[in-house]
Amino acid sequence: MKNRLLSGIAVAVFGLLLALVPVCIFPACAKVIETAAGGTVPMKCFWSGQAEIGVGLLILCGGVLLIVFKSPLTRIGVSVMTALAGVLGLLVPTLLIGGCEMSTMACRMTTFPAAVVLSILTVAACAANAHYLWRQNKNLPVKTDGR
Amino acid sequence: MDAKPLTTVNISFQTLRRKPFRTTGLIVLVALLAFTLFGGTVLSKSLEDGMNSLSKRLGADILAVPYGYEADIQSAMLRGEPSTFYFDAGVTEKVAGVEGVEDVSPQLYIATLSAGCCSYPLQLIGFDPETDFVIQPWMLNALDHPLADGEIVIGSSISAKVGQKLIFFNQTFSVTAQLDKTGMGFDTSVFMNLATAKQVARESERLKAHPVAENADLISSVMVKIKNGYDVKDVANSILQAYAKDGVHVVVAKNMISDISGNLRGLTTYIFILAGVLWALAVGVLIIVFSVALNGRKREFSIFRVLGATKSKLVRLILCESCLISIIGTVAGMLAAALVIFPFSTYISALLGLPYLQPSYGTLSAVAGLSLLISFAVGPLASIYAAVKIGRSEIYSTIKEGE
Protein backbone atom coordinates (compact mmCIF):
# COMPACT_ATOMS: atom_id res chain seq x y z
CA MET A 1 0.00 0.00 0.00
CA LYS A 2 2.79 2.40 1.03
CA ASN A 3 4.85 1.59 -2.07
CA ARG A 4 1.78 1.94 -4.26
CA LEU A 5 1.00 5.39 -2.91
CA LEU A 6 4.61 6.59 -2.92
CA SER A 7 5.42 5.44 -6.46
CA GLY A 8 2.05 6.63 -7.83
CA ILE A 9 2.30 10.08 -6.24
CA ALA A 10 5.93 10.54 -7.32
CA VAL A 11 5.17 9.64 -10.95
CA ALA A 12 1.98 11.77 -10.97
CA VAL A 13 3.94 14.78 -9.64
CA PHE A 14 6.63 14.35 -12.33
CA GLY A 15 3.89 14.15 -14.99
CA LEU A 16 2.09 17.22 -13.66
CA LEU A 17 5.34 19.21 -13.54
CA LEU A 18 6.25 18.11 -17.08
CA ALA A 19 2.84 19.26 -18.33
CA LEU A 20 3.20 22.59 -16.49
CA VAL A 21 6.78 23.34 -17.63
CA PRO A 22 5.87 24.77 -21.08
CA VAL A 23 2.66 26.35 -19.76
CA CYS A 24 3.86 28.36 -16.78
CA ILE A 25 7.06 27.11 -15.09
CA PHE A 26 9.53 27.66 -17.96
CA PRO A 27 7.53 28.72 -21.06
CA ALA A 28 9.17 28.21 -24.47
CA CYS A 29 10.03 31.14 -26.77
CA ALA A 30 6.96 33.21 -27.59
CA LYS A 31 7.99 34.62 -30.97
CA VAL A 32 6.36 33.56 -34.27
CA ILE A 33 7.65 32.93 -37.78
CA GLU A 34 6.44 35.31 -40.45
CA THR A 35 5.49 33.43 -43.59
CA ALA A 36 5.97 34.72 -47.15
CA ALA A 37 2.21 35.22 -47.37
CA GLY A 38 2.35 37.61 -44.43
CA GLY A 39 0.83 35.23 -41.89
CA THR A 40 2.45 33.97 -38.70
CA VAL A 41 3.08 30.46 -37.38
CA PRO A 42 4.56 29.43 -34.02
CA MET A 43 8.17 28.25 -33.79
CA LYS A 44 9.34 24.64 -33.48
CA CYS A 45 9.86 24.96 -29.73
CA PHE A 46 6.18 25.88 -29.27
CA TRP A 47 5.17 22.53 -30.80
CA SER A 48 7.76 20.73 -28.66
CA GLY A 49 6.12 22.38 -25.64
CA GLN A 50 2.65 21.26 -26.77
CA ALA A 51 3.91 17.70 -27.21
CA GLU A 52 5.48 17.81 -23.73
CA ILE A 53 2.11 18.87 -22.25
CA GLY A 54 0.57 15.75 -23.81
CA VAL A 55 3.37 13.48 -22.61
CA GLY A 56 3.15 15.05 -19.14
CA LEU A 57 -0.59 14.37 -18.92
CA LEU A 58 0.02 10.78 -20.03
CA ILE A 59 2.59 10.33 -17.24
CA LEU A 60 0.18 11.97 -14.76
CA CYS A 61 -2.48 9.38 -15.75
CA GLY A 62 0.14 6.62 -15.33
CA GLY A 63 0.81 7.86 -11.79
CA VAL A 64 -2.91 7.87 -10.96
CA LEU A 65 -3.31 4.34 -12.37
CA LEU A 66 -0.37 3.16 -10.22
CA ILE A 67 -2.32 4.33 -7.17
CA VAL A 68 -5.67 2.92 -8.32
CA PHE A 69 -4.63 -0.57 -9.47
CA LYS A 70 -3.77 -3.14 -6.83
CA SER A 71 -2.63 -6.03 -9.00
CA PRO A 72 1.20 -6.11 -9.10
CA LEU A 73 1.24 -7.36 -12.69
CA THR A 74 -1.01 -4.52 -13.85
CA ARG A 75 1.20 -2.04 -12.00
CA ILE A 76 4.30 -3.49 -13.65
CA GLY A 77 2.61 -2.97 -17.03
CA VAL A 78 1.58 0.60 -16.16
CA SER A 79 5.11 1.34 -14.89
CA VAL A 80 6.71 0.10 -18.11
CA MET A 81 4.30 2.10 -20.29
CA THR A 82 4.83 5.23 -18.17
CA ALA A 83 8.62 4.77 -18.40
CA LEU A 84 8.25 4.60 -22.19
CA ALA A 85 6.18 7.81 -22.07
CA GLY A 86 9.12 9.31 -20.16
CA VAL A 87 11.46 8.23 -22.96
CA LEU A 88 9.11 9.97 -25.41
CA GLY A 89 9.28 13.10 -23.23
CA LEU A 90 13.07 12.90 -23.55
CA LEU A 91 13.01 12.43 -27.33
CA VAL A 92 10.57 15.25 -28.17
CA PRO A 93 12.94 18.18 -27.47
CA THR A 94 16.17 16.35 -28.36
CA LEU A 95 15.33 14.36 -31.49
CA LEU A 96 11.71 14.30 -32.65
CA ILE A 97 10.80 18.01 -32.81
CA GLY A 98 13.56 20.10 -31.24
CA GLY A 99 13.62 23.85 -30.85
CA CYS A 100 15.65 26.98 -31.47
CA GLU A 101 19.27 26.71 -32.56
CA MET A 102 20.76 29.32 -30.22
CA SER A 103 21.61 27.94 -26.78
CA THR A 104 20.66 31.27 -25.19
CA MET A 105 17.02 31.10 -26.33
CA ALA A 106 14.43 30.47 -23.57
CA CYS A 107 13.49 27.02 -24.86
CA ARG A 108 17.10 25.76 -24.94
CA MET A 109 18.01 27.47 -21.68
CA THR A 110 15.12 26.39 -19.43
CA THR A 111 12.15 24.59 -21.05
CA PHE A 112 14.04 21.68 -22.59
CA PRO A 113 16.46 21.09 -19.70
CA ALA A 114 13.49 20.98 -17.28
CA ALA A 115 11.61 18.57 -19.58
CA VAL A 116 14.70 16.37 -19.94
CA VAL A 117 15.34 16.25 -16.17
CA LEU A 118 11.67 15.42 -15.39
CA SER A 119 11.62 12.76 -18.13
CA ILE A 120 14.80 11.16 -16.73
CA LEU A 121 13.28 11.15 -13.22
CA THR A 122 10.06 9.58 -14.57
CA VAL A 123 11.96 6.85 -16.41
CA ALA A 124 14.12 6.14 -13.33
CA ALA A 125 11.13 6.05 -10.94
CA CYS A 126 9.02 3.82 -13.23
CA ALA A 127 11.90 1.45 -14.01
CA ALA A 128 12.75 1.15 -10.30
CA ASN A 129 9.07 0.54 -9.46
CA ALA A 130 8.71 -2.13 -12.17
CA HIS A 131 11.92 -3.83 -11.01
CA TYR A 132 10.81 -3.74 -7.36
CA LEU A 133 7.36 -5.13 -8.16
CA TRP A 134 8.85 -7.85 -10.36
CA ARG A 135 11.31 -8.92 -7.65
CA GLN A 136 8.59 -8.91 -4.98
CA ASN A 137 6.17 -10.91 -7.07
CA LYS A 138 8.27 -13.07 -9.36
CA ASN A 139 7.00 -16.24 -7.66
CA LEU A 140 3.39 -15.08 -7.72
CA PRO A 141 1.18 -17.56 -9.64
CA VAL A 142 -0.46 -15.90 -12.63
CA LYS A 143 -4.13 -16.74 -12.92
CA THR A 144 -5.88 -16.96 -16.23
CA ASP A 145 -8.04 -13.94 -15.38
CA GLY A 146 -4.85 -11.86 -14.92
CA ARG A 147 -5.22 -11.27 -11.15
CA MET B 1 10.39 -14.71 0.70
CA ASP B 2 13.89 -15.41 -0.56
CA ALA B 3 16.28 -17.04 1.89
CA LYS B 4 19.34 -14.78 1.84
CA PRO B 5 22.69 -15.67 3.43
CA LEU B 6 23.44 -13.82 6.67
CA THR B 7 26.25 -11.72 5.24
CA THR B 8 27.21 -8.42 6.86
CA VAL B 9 25.75 -6.43 3.95
CA ASN B 10 22.44 -8.35 3.98
CA ILE B 11 21.98 -7.98 7.75
CA SER B 12 22.87 -4.25 7.59
CA PHE B 13 20.51 -3.70 4.68
CA GLN B 14 17.63 -5.40 6.51
CA THR B 15 18.36 -3.38 9.67
CA LEU B 16 18.18 -0.14 7.68
CA ARG B 17 14.93 -1.25 6.01
CA ARG B 18 13.39 -1.94 9.42
CA LYS B 19 13.78 1.75 10.35
CA PRO B 20 12.72 3.49 7.14
CA PHE B 21 12.13 6.94 8.63
CA ARG B 22 15.49 7.13 10.39
CA THR B 23 17.33 5.69 7.39
CA THR B 24 15.64 8.12 4.96
CA GLY B 25 16.44 11.07 7.24
CA LEU B 26 20.13 10.14 7.43
CA ILE B 27 20.35 9.50 3.68
CA VAL B 28 18.73 12.89 2.96
CA LEU B 29 21.26 14.59 5.26
CA VAL B 30 24.24 12.99 3.49
CA ALA B 31 22.59 13.69 0.09
CA LEU B 32 22.24 17.37 1.02
CA LEU B 33 25.94 17.50 1.86
CA ALA B 34 26.94 15.74 -1.38
CA PHE B 35 24.65 18.04 -3.39
CA THR B 36 26.16 21.19 -1.88
CA LEU B 37 29.72 19.92 -2.13
CA PHE B 38 29.58 18.64 -5.71
CA GLY B 39 27.17 21.26 -7.10
CA GLY B 40 28.91 24.12 -5.31
CA THR B 41 32.38 23.04 -6.37
CA VAL B 42 31.38 22.63 -10.04
CA LEU B 43 29.67 26.03 -9.90
CA SER B 44 32.65 27.83 -8.38
CA LYS B 45 35.09 26.01 -10.70
CA SER B 46 33.00 27.05 -13.73
CA LEU B 47 33.03 30.67 -12.58
CA GLU B 48 36.77 30.49 -11.92
CA ASP B 49 37.39 29.08 -15.41
CA GLY B 50 35.16 31.80 -16.88
CA MET B 51 37.19 34.39 -14.99
CA ASN B 52 40.47 32.92 -16.26
CA SER B 53 39.08 32.94 -19.80
CA LEU B 54 38.16 36.63 -19.40
CA SER B 55 41.56 37.70 -18.07
CA LYS B 56 43.33 35.64 -20.78
CA ARG B 57 41.31 37.29 -23.55
CA LEU B 58 41.24 40.83 -22.23
CA GLY B 59 44.55 41.89 -23.71
CA ALA B 60 44.01 45.62 -23.13
CA ASP B 61 45.10 47.46 -19.98
CA ILE B 62 42.63 50.31 -20.38
CA LEU B 63 39.35 50.62 -22.29
CA ALA B 64 38.45 54.17 -23.37
CA VAL B 65 34.66 54.50 -23.81
CA PRO B 66 32.17 57.37 -24.12
CA TYR B 67 31.32 58.94 -20.75
CA GLY B 68 28.38 57.16 -19.07
CA TYR B 69 28.84 53.84 -20.91
CA GLU B 70 31.36 52.17 -18.59
CA ALA B 71 28.76 49.62 -17.43
CA ASP B 72 27.62 48.94 -21.02
CA ILE B 73 31.05 47.81 -22.19
CA GLN B 74 31.31 45.47 -19.20
CA SER B 75 27.86 44.01 -20.02
CA ALA B 76 28.90 43.55 -23.65
CA MET B 77 32.13 41.78 -22.69
CA LEU B 78 30.84 39.69 -19.79
CA ARG B 79 27.37 38.78 -20.95
CA GLY B 80 27.29 39.69 -24.63
CA GLU B 81 24.43 42.13 -24.02
CA PRO B 82 24.21 44.11 -27.27
CA SER B 83 25.23 47.70 -26.69
CA THR B 84 25.53 50.73 -28.95
CA PHE B 85 27.58 53.72 -27.84
CA TYR B 86 29.78 55.93 -29.95
CA PHE B 87 32.28 58.75 -29.90
CA ASP B 88 34.50 60.36 -32.48
CA ALA B 89 37.15 58.16 -34.14
CA GLY B 90 39.68 60.95 -33.54
CA VAL B 91 39.83 59.81 -29.89
CA THR B 92 42.05 56.93 -31.06
CA GLU B 93 44.80 59.34 -32.18
CA LYS B 94 44.35 61.54 -29.12
CA VAL B 95 44.69 58.60 -26.70
CA ALA B 96 47.69 57.28 -28.66
CA GLY B 97 49.44 60.59 -27.94
CA VAL B 98 49.13 60.26 -24.14
CA GLU B 99 52.41 59.49 -22.38
CA GLY B 100 52.81 55.82 -21.45
CA VAL B 101 50.48 54.49 -24.16
CA GLU B 102 52.11 51.85 -26.37
CA ASP B 103 49.29 50.63 -28.66
CA VAL B 104 45.74 51.70 -29.37
CA SER B 105 43.06 49.98 -31.42
CA PRO B 106 39.50 51.14 -32.10
CA GLN B 107 36.41 48.91 -31.90
CA LEU B 108 32.90 49.48 -33.20
CA TYR B 109 29.86 47.83 -31.56
CA ILE B 110 26.63 47.33 -33.47
CA ALA B 111 23.59 45.53 -32.05
CA THR B 112 21.35 43.52 -34.36
CA LEU B 113 17.59 43.70 -34.02
CA SER B 114 15.43 41.13 -32.28
CA ALA B 115 12.69 40.07 -34.65
CA GLY B 116 11.23 37.02 -36.34
CA CYS B 117 11.90 33.36 -35.81
CA CYS B 118 14.85 32.28 -33.68
CA SER B 119 16.45 35.71 -33.95
CA TYR B 120 18.30 37.00 -30.98
CA PRO B 121 19.91 40.42 -30.62
CA LEU B 122 23.61 39.88 -31.26
CA GLN B 123 26.62 42.05 -30.65
CA LEU B 124 28.53 42.73 -33.85
CA ILE B 125 32.08 43.81 -33.02
CA GLY B 126 34.11 45.60 -35.66
CA PHE B 127 37.88 45.86 -35.12
CA ASP B 128 40.85 47.13 -37.10
CA PRO B 129 42.95 44.08 -38.12
CA GLU B 130 46.04 46.28 -38.63
CA THR B 131 46.17 47.72 -35.11
CA ASP B 132 44.23 45.10 -33.15
CA PHE B 133 46.08 43.40 -30.29
CA VAL B 134 43.05 42.19 -28.32
CA ILE B 135 40.88 39.96 -30.51
CA GLN B 136 43.22 38.53 -33.16
CA PRO B 137 45.78 36.89 -30.84
CA TRP B 138 43.20 34.40 -29.49
CA MET B 139 41.58 34.01 -32.90
CA LEU B 140 44.82 32.68 -34.37
CA ASN B 141 43.86 29.04 -33.87
CA ALA B 142 40.53 29.54 -35.61
CA LEU B 143 41.61 31.94 -38.37
CA ASP B 144 44.42 31.47 -40.91
CA HIS B 145 44.30 34.94 -42.56
CA PRO B 146 43.34 38.51 -41.52
CA LEU B 147 39.59 39.13 -41.77
CA ALA B 148 38.70 40.45 -45.23
CA ASP B 149 35.65 42.58 -46.06
CA GLY B 150 32.45 40.53 -45.87
CA GLU B 151 34.03 37.86 -43.68
CA ILE B 152 32.97 37.20 -40.11
CA VAL B 153 34.09 35.11 -37.15
CA ILE B 154 31.29 33.88 -34.86
CA GLY B 155 31.12 33.02 -31.16
CA SER B 156 30.58 29.43 -30.01
CA SER B 157 26.90 29.92 -29.12
CA ILE B 158 25.95 31.12 -32.59
CA SER B 159 24.42 28.34 -34.59
CA ALA B 160 26.25 28.34 -37.92
CA LYS B 161 29.07 26.41 -39.54
CA VAL B 162 32.30 27.60 -41.15
CA GLY B 163 31.64 28.39 -44.82
CA GLN B 164 27.95 29.06 -44.17
CA LYS B 165 26.43 32.43 -45.13
CA LEU B 166 24.73 34.57 -42.49
CA ILE B 167 22.47 37.52 -43.20
CA PHE B 168 22.52 40.69 -41.11
CA PHE B 169 20.44 43.67 -42.24
CA ASN B 170 19.84 42.07 -45.63
CA GLN B 171 23.58 41.63 -46.26
CA THR B 172 25.25 38.25 -46.67
CA PHE B 173 28.43 37.43 -44.75
CA SER B 174 30.67 34.41 -44.98
CA VAL B 175 31.55 32.62 -41.73
CA THR B 176 35.32 32.04 -41.82
CA ALA B 177 35.80 30.66 -38.33
CA GLN B 178 34.00 29.81 -35.12
CA LEU B 179 35.61 30.45 -31.75
CA ASP B 180 35.90 27.98 -28.90
CA LYS B 181 33.65 28.51 -25.89
CA THR B 182 34.89 31.43 -23.80
CA GLY B 183 32.14 31.54 -21.17
CA MET B 184 31.77 35.30 -21.68
CA GLY B 185 29.92 37.71 -23.97
CA PHE B 186 32.12 36.81 -26.93
CA ASP B 187 30.19 33.51 -27.23
CA THR B 188 27.20 35.41 -28.62
CA SER B 189 29.22 38.01 -30.56
CA VAL B 190 30.11 38.28 -34.25
CA PHE B 191 33.51 39.72 -35.21
CA MET B 192 34.29 41.57 -38.45
CA ASN B 193 36.70 44.23 -39.66
CA LEU B 194 35.85 47.93 -39.22
CA ALA B 195 34.95 48.48 -42.89
CA THR B 196 32.43 45.62 -42.82
CA ALA B 197 30.98 46.86 -39.53
CA LYS B 198 30.45 50.34 -41.00
CA GLN B 199 28.79 48.79 -44.05
CA VAL B 200 26.43 46.86 -41.72
CA ALA B 201 25.58 50.12 -39.96
CA ARG B 202 24.77 51.77 -43.30
CA GLU B 203 22.51 48.85 -44.27
CA SER B 204 20.76 48.94 -40.91
CA GLU B 205 19.78 52.56 -41.63
CA ARG B 206 16.98 51.17 -43.84
CA LEU B 207 15.29 49.71 -40.76
CA LYS B 208 16.31 52.11 -38.06
CA ALA B 209 18.36 55.31 -37.92
CA HIS B 210 21.94 54.49 -37.04
CA PRO B 211 24.51 57.09 -35.94
CA VAL B 212 27.39 55.32 -37.75
CA ALA B 213 25.47 55.42 -41.05
CA GLU B 214 25.27 59.20 -40.79
CA ASN B 215 28.81 59.71 -39.54
CA ALA B 216 31.38 57.11 -40.60
CA ASP B 217 33.95 58.60 -38.23
CA LEU B 218 32.43 57.04 -35.12
CA ILE B 219 33.81 54.23 -32.98
CA SER B 220 32.60 52.63 -29.74
CA SER B 221 35.77 52.12 -27.73
CA VAL B 222 39.54 52.33 -27.86
CA MET B 223 41.60 49.45 -26.48
CA VAL B 224 44.77 50.76 -24.86
CA LYS B 225 47.98 48.88 -24.09
CA ILE B 226 50.48 50.72 -21.89
CA LYS B 227 54.28 50.72 -22.10
CA ASN B 228 56.32 48.67 -19.68
CA GLY B 229 57.31 50.60 -16.59
CA TYR B 230 54.21 52.81 -16.55
CA ASP B 231 51.45 52.51 -13.96
CA VAL B 232 48.00 51.74 -15.40
CA LYS B 233 46.31 54.12 -12.97
CA ASP B 234 48.63 57.00 -13.89
CA VAL B 235 48.05 56.50 -17.62
CA ALA B 236 44.27 56.20 -17.08
CA ASN B 237 44.33 59.45 -15.06
CA SER B 238 46.35 61.17 -17.79
CA ILE B 239 43.75 60.13 -20.42
CA LEU B 240 40.94 61.35 -18.18
CA GLN B 241 42.61 64.68 -17.41
CA ALA B 242 43.31 65.35 -21.08
CA TYR B 243 40.10 64.18 -22.72
CA ALA B 244 37.31 63.95 -20.10
CA LYS B 245 36.02 67.25 -21.55
CA ASP B 246 35.61 65.44 -24.91
CA GLY B 247 33.33 62.85 -23.28
CA VAL B 248 36.02 60.17 -22.90
CA HIS B 249 35.94 57.90 -19.87
CA VAL B 250 38.19 54.97 -18.98
CA VAL B 251 37.68 51.46 -17.61
CA VAL B 252 40.80 49.87 -16.11
CA ALA B 253 40.74 46.20 -17.12
CA LYS B 254 42.52 45.04 -13.96
CA ASN B 255 39.90 46.77 -11.78
CA MET B 256 37.10 45.15 -13.77
CA ILE B 257 38.66 41.71 -13.32
CA SER B 258 39.48 42.25 -9.66
CA ASP B 259 35.88 43.41 -8.99
CA ILE B 260 34.52 40.22 -10.52
CA SER B 261 37.20 38.13 -8.79
CA GLY B 262 36.16 39.70 -5.49
CA ASN B 263 32.51 38.71 -6.04
CA LEU B 264 33.63 35.25 -7.11
CA ARG B 265 35.80 34.78 -4.04
CA GLY B 266 32.84 35.75 -1.84
CA LEU B 267 30.57 33.24 -3.57
CA THR B 268 33.17 30.45 -3.38
CA THR B 269 33.77 31.15 0.31
CA TYR B 270 30.02 30.95 1.04
CA ILE B 271 29.74 27.66 -0.85
CA PHE B 272 32.62 26.07 1.05
CA ILE B 273 31.45 27.42 4.42
CA LEU B 274 27.99 25.93 3.73
CA ALA B 275 29.55 22.60 2.69
CA GLY B 276 31.77 22.64 5.83
CA VAL B 277 28.80 23.37 8.12
CA LEU B 278 26.75 20.62 6.44
CA TRP B 279 29.66 18.18 6.75
CA ALA B 280 30.07 18.90 10.47
CA LEU B 281 26.28 18.70 10.92
CA ALA B 282 26.06 15.38 9.09
CA VAL B 283 28.93 13.87 11.12
CA GLY B 284 27.44 15.23 14.37
CA VAL B 285 23.91 13.97 13.67
CA LEU B 286 25.18 10.56 12.57
CA ILE B 287 27.35 10.21 15.70
CA ILE B 288 24.32 11.02 17.89
CA VAL B 289 22.00 8.72 15.93
CA PHE B 290 24.43 5.79 15.99
CA SER B 291 25.14 6.25 19.71
CA VAL B 292 21.45 6.42 20.56
CA ALA B 293 20.66 3.48 18.28
CA LEU B 294 23.49 1.49 19.86
CA ASN B 295 21.94 1.84 23.32
CA GLY B 296 18.58 0.71 21.97
CA ARG B 297 20.10 -2.23 20.13
CA LYS B 298 22.26 -3.73 22.90
CA ARG B 299 19.95 -6.71 23.23
CA GLU B 300 20.03 -7.29 19.47
CA PHE B 301 23.83 -7.25 19.40
CA SER B 302 23.98 -9.60 22.42
CA ILE B 303 21.77 -12.08 20.57
CA PHE B 304 24.10 -11.87 17.56
CA ARG B 305 27.00 -12.67 19.89
CA VAL B 306 25.12 -15.57 21.48
CA LEU B 307 24.36 -16.90 17.99
CA GLY B 308 28.08 -16.98 17.27
CA ALA B 309 28.89 -13.57 15.79
CA THR B 310 32.37 -12.39 16.69
CA LYS B 311 33.09 -8.89 18.06
CA SER B 312 34.62 -7.92 14.74
CA LYS B 313 31.41 -9.03 12.99
CA LEU B 314 29.44 -6.55 15.14
CA VAL B 315 31.95 -3.79 14.32
CA ARG B 316 31.63 -4.64 10.63
CA LEU B 317 27.82 -4.54 10.92
CA ILE B 318 27.82 -1.01 12.33
CA LEU B 319 30.40 0.22 9.83
CA CYS B 320 28.50 -1.41 6.98
CA GLU B 321 25.23 0.28 8.00
CA SER B 322 26.90 3.68 8.06
CA CYS B 323 28.68 3.00 4.75
CA LEU B 324 25.38 2.03 3.10
CA ILE B 325 23.76 5.25 4.33
CA SER B 326 26.76 7.25 3.14
CA ILE B 327 27.03 5.73 -0.31
CA ILE B 328 23.28 5.90 -1.07
CA GLY B 329 23.10 9.53 0.18
CA THR B 330 26.26 10.54 -1.68
CA VAL B 331 25.19 9.03 -4.99
CA ALA B 332 21.67 10.50 -4.69
CA GLY B 333 23.02 13.96 -3.80
CA MET B 334 25.59 14.01 -6.58
CA LEU B 335 23.07 12.80 -9.16
CA ALA B 336 20.62 15.51 -8.06
CA ALA B 337 23.37 18.15 -8.34
CA ALA B 338 24.32 16.85 -11.80
CA LEU B 339 20.67 17.08 -12.91
CA VAL B 340 20.58 20.74 -11.87
CA ILE B 341 24.08 22.00 -12.74
CA PHE B 342 24.66 20.46 -16.19
CA PRO B 343 21.32 20.81 -18.05
CA PHE B 344 20.74 24.31 -16.65
CA SER B 345 24.31 25.61 -17.10
CA THR B 346 23.30 28.31 -19.62
CA TYR B 347 20.46 29.47 -17.36
CA ILE B 348 22.74 29.60 -14.30
CA SER B 349 25.29 31.57 -16.31
CA ALA B 350 22.58 34.04 -17.42
CA LEU B 351 21.29 34.39 -13.83
CA LEU B 352 24.74 35.07 -12.39
CA GLY B 353 25.75 37.44 -15.18
CA LEU B 354 29.38 36.39 -14.75
CA PRO B 355 31.73 34.59 -17.16
CA TYR B 356 30.84 30.89 -16.81
CA LEU B 357 32.90 28.17 -18.44
CA GLN B 358 32.23 24.54 -17.54
CA PRO B 359 35.45 22.71 -16.57
CA SER B 360 36.91 19.89 -18.68
CA TYR B 361 35.79 16.28 -18.14
CA GLY B 362 39.07 15.56 -16.35
CA THR B 363 38.48 18.33 -13.81
CA LEU B 364 34.83 17.31 -13.44
CA SER B 365 35.87 13.71 -12.71
CA ALA B 366 38.39 14.91 -10.12
CA VAL B 367 35.74 17.11 -8.45
CA ALA B 368 33.25 14.20 -8.50
CA GLY B 369 35.84 11.83 -7.00
CA LEU B 370 36.78 14.27 -4.24
CA SER B 371 33.13 15.07 -3.42
CA LEU B 372 32.35 11.35 -3.31
CA LEU B 373 35.24 10.72 -0.94
CA ILE B 374 34.42 13.58 1.44
CA SER B 375 30.68 12.81 1.54
CA PHE B 376 31.23 9.08 1.88
CA ALA B 377 33.68 9.59 4.76
CA VAL B 378 30.83 11.00 6.89
CA GLY B 379 29.27 7.59 7.68
CA PRO B 380 32.33 5.55 8.65
CA LEU B 381 33.77 8.51 10.62
CA ALA B 382 30.56 9.00 12.57
CA SER B 383 30.13 5.32 13.41
CA ILE B 384 33.69 4.65 14.60
CA TYR B 385 32.81 5.50 18.21
CA ALA B 386 29.74 3.24 18.23
CA ALA B 387 31.69 0.43 16.52
CA VAL B 388 34.58 0.63 19.00
CA LYS B 389 32.15 0.69 21.94
CA ILE B 390 30.27 -2.41 20.82
CA GLY B 391 33.54 -4.14 19.95
CA ARG B 392 34.76 -3.78 23.54
CA SER B 393 31.56 -4.86 25.30
CA GLU B 394 31.03 -8.31 26.82
CA ILE B 395 27.96 -10.47 26.09
CA TYR B 396 26.77 -10.72 29.68
CA SER B 397 27.06 -7.02 30.52
CA THR B 398 25.49 -6.04 27.18
CA ILE B 399 22.47 -8.29 27.81
CA LYS B 400 22.11 -6.89 31.33
CA GLU B 401 22.32 -3.30 30.05
CA GLY B 402 19.84 -4.08 27.27
CA GLU B 403 17.19 -5.42 29.61
mmCIF file of C-alpha atoms in Angstrom, chain B residues 46-51 53-54 77-79 182-184 260 264 349 353-357:
data_model
loop_
_atom_site.group_PDB
_atom_site.id
_atom_site.type_symbol
_atom_site.label_atom_id
_atom_site.label_comp_id
_atom_site.label_asym_id
_atom_site.label_seq_id
_atom_site.Cartn_x
_atom_site.Cartn_y
_atom_site.Cartn_z
ATOM 1 C CA SER B 46 33.004 27.048 -13.732
ATOM 2 C CA LEU B 47 33.034 30.668 -12.577
ATOM 3 C CA GLU B 48 36.769 30.489 -11.918
ATOM 4 C CA ASP B 49 37.394 29.084 -15.414
ATOM 5 C CA GLY B 50 35.161 31.805 -16.879
ATOM 6 C CA MET B 51 37.194 34.392 -14.994
ATOM 7 C CA SER B 53 39.080 32.944 -19.797
ATOM 8 C CA LEU B 54 38.163 36.625 -19.403
ATOM 9 C CA MET B 77 32.131 41.780 -22.693
ATOM 10 C CA LEU B 78 30.844 39.693 -19.793
ATOM 11 C CA ARG B 79 27.366 38.775 -20.949
ATOM 12 C CA THR B 182 34.886 31.430 -23.797
ATOM 13 C CA GLY B 183 32.137 31.544 -21.169
ATOM 14 C CA MET B 184 31.765 35.303 -21.678
ATOM 15 C CA ILE B 260 34.523 40.220 -10.521
ATOM 16 C CA LEU B 264 33.631 35.254 -7.114
ATOM 17 C CA SER B 349 25.288 31.568 -16.315
ATOM 18 C CA GLY B 353 25.746 37.444 -15.178
ATOM 19 C CA LEU B 354 29.380 36.393 -14.754
ATOM 20 C CA PRO B 355 31.729 34.595 -17.156
ATOM 21 C CA TYR B 356 30.844 30.891 -16.808
ATOM 22 C CA LEU B 357 32.902 28.168 -18.440
#
